[in-house]
Coordinates of C-alpha atoms in Angstrom, one line a residue:
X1 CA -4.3 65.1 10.1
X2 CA -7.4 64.2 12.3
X3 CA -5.7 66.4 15.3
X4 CA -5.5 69.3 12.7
X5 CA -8.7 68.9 11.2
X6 CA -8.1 67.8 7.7
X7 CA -9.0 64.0 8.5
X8 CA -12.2 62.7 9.4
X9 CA -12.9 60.3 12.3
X10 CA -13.7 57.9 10.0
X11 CA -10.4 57.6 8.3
X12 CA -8.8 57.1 11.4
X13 CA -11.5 54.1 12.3
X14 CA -11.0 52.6 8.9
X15 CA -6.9 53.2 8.9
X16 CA -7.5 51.4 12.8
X17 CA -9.7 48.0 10.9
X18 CA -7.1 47.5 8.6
X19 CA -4.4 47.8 10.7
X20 CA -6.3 44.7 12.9
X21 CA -6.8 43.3 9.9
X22 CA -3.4 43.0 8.8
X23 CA -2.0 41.8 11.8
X24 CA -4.6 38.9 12.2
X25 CA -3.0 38.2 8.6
X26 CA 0.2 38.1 9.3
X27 CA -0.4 36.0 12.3
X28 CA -2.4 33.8 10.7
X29 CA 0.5 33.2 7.9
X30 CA 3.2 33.2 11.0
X31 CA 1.2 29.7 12.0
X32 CA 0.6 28.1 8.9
X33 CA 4.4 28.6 8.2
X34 CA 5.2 27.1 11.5
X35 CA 2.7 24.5 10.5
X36 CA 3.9 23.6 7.4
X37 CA 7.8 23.5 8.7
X38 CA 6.6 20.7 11.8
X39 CA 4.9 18.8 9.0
X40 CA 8.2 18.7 6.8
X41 CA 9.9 17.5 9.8
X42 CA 8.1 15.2 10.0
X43 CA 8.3 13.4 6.8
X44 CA 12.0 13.5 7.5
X45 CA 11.6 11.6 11.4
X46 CA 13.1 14.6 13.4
X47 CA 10.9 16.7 15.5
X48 CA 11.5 20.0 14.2
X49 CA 13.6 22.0 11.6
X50 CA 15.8 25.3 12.0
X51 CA 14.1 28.2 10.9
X52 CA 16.4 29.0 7.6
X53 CA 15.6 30.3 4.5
X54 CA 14.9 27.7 1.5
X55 CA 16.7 27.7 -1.6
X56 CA 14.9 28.0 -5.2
X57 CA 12.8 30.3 -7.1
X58 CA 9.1 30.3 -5.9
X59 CA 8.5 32.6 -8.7
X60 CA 9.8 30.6 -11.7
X61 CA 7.6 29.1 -14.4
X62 CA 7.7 25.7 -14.1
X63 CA 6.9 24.0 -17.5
X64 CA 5.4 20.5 -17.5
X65 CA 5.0 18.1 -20.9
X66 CA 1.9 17.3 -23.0
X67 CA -1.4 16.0 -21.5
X68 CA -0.1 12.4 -23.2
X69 CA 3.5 12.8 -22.6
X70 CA 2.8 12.9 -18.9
X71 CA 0.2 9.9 -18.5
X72 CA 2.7 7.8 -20.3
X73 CA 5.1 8.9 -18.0
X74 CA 3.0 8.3 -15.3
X75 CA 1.7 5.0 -16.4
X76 CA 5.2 3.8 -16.9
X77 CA 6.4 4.9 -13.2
X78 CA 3.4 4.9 -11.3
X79 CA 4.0 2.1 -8.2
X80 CA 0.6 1.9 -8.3
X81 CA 0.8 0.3 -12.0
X82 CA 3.8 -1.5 -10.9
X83 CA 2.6 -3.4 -7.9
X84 CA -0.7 -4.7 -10.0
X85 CA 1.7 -6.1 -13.4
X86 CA 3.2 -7.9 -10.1
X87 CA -0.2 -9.4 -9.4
X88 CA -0.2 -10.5 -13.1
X89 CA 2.8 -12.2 -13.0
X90 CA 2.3 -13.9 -9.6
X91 CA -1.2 -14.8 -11.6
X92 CA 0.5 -16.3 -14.5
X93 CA 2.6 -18.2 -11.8
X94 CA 0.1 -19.7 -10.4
X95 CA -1.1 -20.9 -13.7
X96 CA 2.1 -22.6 -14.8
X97 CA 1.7 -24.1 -11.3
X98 CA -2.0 -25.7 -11.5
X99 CA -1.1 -26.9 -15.1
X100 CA 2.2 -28.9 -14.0
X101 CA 0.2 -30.9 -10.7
X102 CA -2.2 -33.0 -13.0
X103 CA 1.3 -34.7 -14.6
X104 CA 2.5 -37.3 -12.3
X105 CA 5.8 -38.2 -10.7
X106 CA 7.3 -41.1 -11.6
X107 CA 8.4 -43.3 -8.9
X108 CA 10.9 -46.2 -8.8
X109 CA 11.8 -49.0 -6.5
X110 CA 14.5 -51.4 -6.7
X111 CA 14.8 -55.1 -4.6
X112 CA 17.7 -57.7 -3.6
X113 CA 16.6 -60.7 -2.9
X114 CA 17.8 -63.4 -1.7
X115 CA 16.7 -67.2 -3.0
X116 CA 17.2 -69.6 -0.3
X117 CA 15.7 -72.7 -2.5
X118 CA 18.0 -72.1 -5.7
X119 CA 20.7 -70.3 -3.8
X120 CA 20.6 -67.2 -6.4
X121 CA 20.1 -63.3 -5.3
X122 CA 17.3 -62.0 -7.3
X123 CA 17.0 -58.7 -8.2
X124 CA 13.5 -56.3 -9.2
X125 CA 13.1 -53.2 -10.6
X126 CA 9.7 -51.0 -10.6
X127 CA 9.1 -48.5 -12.2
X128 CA 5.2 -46.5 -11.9
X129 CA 3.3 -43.7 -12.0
X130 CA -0.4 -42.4 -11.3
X131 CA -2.7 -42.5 -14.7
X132 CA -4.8 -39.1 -14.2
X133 CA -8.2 -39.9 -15.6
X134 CA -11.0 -38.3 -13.7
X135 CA -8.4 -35.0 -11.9
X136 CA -6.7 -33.1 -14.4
X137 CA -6.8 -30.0 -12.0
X138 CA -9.1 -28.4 -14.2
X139 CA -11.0 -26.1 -11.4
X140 CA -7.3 -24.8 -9.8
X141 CA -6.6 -24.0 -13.9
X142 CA -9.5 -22.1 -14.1
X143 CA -9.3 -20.4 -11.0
X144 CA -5.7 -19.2 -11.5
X145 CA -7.1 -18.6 -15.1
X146 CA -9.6 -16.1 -13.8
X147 CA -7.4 -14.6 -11.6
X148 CA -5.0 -13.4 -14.9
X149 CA -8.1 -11.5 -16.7
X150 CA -9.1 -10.1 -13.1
X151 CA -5.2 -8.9 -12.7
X152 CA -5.4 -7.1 -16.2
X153 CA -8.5 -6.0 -15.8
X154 CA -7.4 -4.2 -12.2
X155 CA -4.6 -2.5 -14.1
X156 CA -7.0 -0.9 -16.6
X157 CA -9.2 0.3 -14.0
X158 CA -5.9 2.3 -12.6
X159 CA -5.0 3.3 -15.2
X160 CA -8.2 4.5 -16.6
X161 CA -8.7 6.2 -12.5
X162 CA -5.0 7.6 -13.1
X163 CA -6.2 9.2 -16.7
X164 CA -8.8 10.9 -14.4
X165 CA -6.7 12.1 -11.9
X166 CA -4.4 13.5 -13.8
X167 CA -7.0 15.4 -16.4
X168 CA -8.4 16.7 -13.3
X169 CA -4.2 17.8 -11.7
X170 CA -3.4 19.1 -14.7
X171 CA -6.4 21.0 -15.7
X172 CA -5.7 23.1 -12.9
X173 CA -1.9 23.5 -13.3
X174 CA -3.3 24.9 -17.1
X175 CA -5.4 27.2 -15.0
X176 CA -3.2 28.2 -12.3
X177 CA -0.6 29.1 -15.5
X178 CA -3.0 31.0 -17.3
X179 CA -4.1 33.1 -14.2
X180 CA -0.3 33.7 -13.0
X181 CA 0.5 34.8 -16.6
X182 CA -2.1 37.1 -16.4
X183 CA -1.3 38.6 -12.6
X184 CA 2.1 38.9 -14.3
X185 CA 1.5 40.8 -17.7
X186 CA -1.9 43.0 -16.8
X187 CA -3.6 42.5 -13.2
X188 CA -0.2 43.5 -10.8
X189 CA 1.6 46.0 -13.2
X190 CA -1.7 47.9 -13.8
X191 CA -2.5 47.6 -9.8
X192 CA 0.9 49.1 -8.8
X193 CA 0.9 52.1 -11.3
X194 CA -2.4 52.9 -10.0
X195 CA -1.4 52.6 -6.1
X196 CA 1.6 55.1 -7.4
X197 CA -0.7 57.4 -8.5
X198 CA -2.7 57.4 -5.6
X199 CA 0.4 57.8 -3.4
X200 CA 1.7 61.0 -6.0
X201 CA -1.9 61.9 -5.4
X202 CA -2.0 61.7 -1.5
X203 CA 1.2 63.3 -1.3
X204 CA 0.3 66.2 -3.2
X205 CA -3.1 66.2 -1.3
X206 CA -4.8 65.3 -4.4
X207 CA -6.2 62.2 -3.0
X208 CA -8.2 61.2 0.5
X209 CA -6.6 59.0 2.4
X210 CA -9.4 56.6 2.3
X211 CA -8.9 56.4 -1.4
X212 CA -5.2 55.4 -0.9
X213 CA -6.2 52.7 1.4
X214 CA -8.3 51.3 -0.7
X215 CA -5.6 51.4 -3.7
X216 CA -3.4 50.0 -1.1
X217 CA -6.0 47.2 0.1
X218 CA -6.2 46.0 -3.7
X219 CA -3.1 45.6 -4.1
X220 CA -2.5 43.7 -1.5
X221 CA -5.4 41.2 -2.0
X222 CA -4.2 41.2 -6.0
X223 CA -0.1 40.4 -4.6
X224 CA -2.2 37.7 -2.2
X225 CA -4.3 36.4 -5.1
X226 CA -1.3 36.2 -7.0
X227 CA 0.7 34.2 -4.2
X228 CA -2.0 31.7 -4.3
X229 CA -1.7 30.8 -8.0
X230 CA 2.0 30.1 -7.5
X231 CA 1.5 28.0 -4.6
X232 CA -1.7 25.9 -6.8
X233 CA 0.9 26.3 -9.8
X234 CA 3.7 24.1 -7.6
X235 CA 1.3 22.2 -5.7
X236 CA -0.3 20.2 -9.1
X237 CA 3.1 20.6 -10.3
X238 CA 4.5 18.5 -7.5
X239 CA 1.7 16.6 -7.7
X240 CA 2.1 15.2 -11.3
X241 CA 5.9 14.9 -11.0
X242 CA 5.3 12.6 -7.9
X243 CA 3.0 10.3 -9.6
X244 CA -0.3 11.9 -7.9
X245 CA 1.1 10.5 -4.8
X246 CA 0.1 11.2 -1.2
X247 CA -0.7 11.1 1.9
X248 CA 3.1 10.1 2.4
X249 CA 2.4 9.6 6.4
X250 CA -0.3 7.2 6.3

């Protein structure tokens, strides 16, 4: 159309930019992908992965429970939670312990004699045991005393940290829902009727072909946009199901 004189130079500069543009895209999203697939290698020890296709949906709605519903759940699962109740009990342990060494053992001896000046064997029996008067232990008590309320207190202060991690997780998964649901229903179907109009229009030489790049151009940013929401959507998703978890490698 520029040879013939319909089509201004400056289309053709503009059609040239995003042209570039899209191939420094794709590029770009060629690495992370090869990115992310060395990174799930290596979380499975092997140096790299064929390049197949993955099963499942990417575009499903994934549905998670109530705001309570999951902290319970997480509270009750969490190894974080888990391995502190273990530093209670090893606490309360330790307790039983310091309260059992102030009792003393009871020792015993028994003798056979013989008596050389009435000709008799003579036997003894002793029986003793330590009277604890002044050491009843009472500072290892305390201690392992102390360490019990510090043991509790650490799980409250996880879970209390977990309640905030997981208002913050799942305040976005509410977002990233909301935003998809709206991409869905209004943003992409109003986006593609109008880039079908503007092809009709181009067609029918209606329409410049600057204005059908830019109808193009928006709908791929919107499609983009829209990829990003669903990979935020499973990423908090992920996230909550695996107990806000991570850094698996460290």
């Amino acid at each position: 159309m520029f040879d013939a004189g319909e089509s201004p130079r400056t289309a053709v500069l503009q059609a040239e930019l995003e042209l570039q543009k899209a191939v420094v895209i794709q590029q770009q999203a060629q690495n992370e992908q090869q990115a992310a697939r060395t990174q799930l290698a290596a979380l499975f020890g092997e140096s790299e992965l064929p390049v197949t296709h993955l099963d499942g949906d990417p575009f499903a709605i994934i549905e998670l429970e109530g705001f309570e519903q999951s902290f319970d759940s997480l509270v009750n699962t969490s190894p974080e939670i888990g391995a502190l109740f273990a530093d209670i009990e090893r606490a309360r342990r330790q307790l039983d312990r310091a309260c059992v060494e102030p009792v003393p053992d009871l020792t015993w001896q028994a003798n056979l004699l013989y008596d050389m000046t009435f000709d008799e064997v003579v036997t003894a029996v002793q029986i003793g045991m330590p009277i604890p008067t002044l050491n009843q232990n009472q500072g290892a008590i305390h201690q392992a005393r102390h360490e019990i309320v510090a043991a509790e207190r650490a799980v409250e202060s996880r879970a209390l940290q977990l309640r905030q991690r997981l208002t913050t997780a799942y305040e976005q998964y509410i977002d990233a829902r909301i935003q998809i649901d709206k991409y869905r229903t209004e943003v992409l179907p109003r986006a593609e009727t109008t880039l079908e109009l503007f092809s009709d229009g181009y067609r029918s030489g209606e329409v410049e072909f600057i204005q059908l790049l830019t109808a193009q151009r928006t709908y791929s940013e919107l499609s983009m946009a829209y990829l990003d929401k669903l990979q935020e959507l499973w990423q908090r998703y992920v996230a909550i199901q695996g107990m806000l978890l991570s850094g698996s490698l460290n």
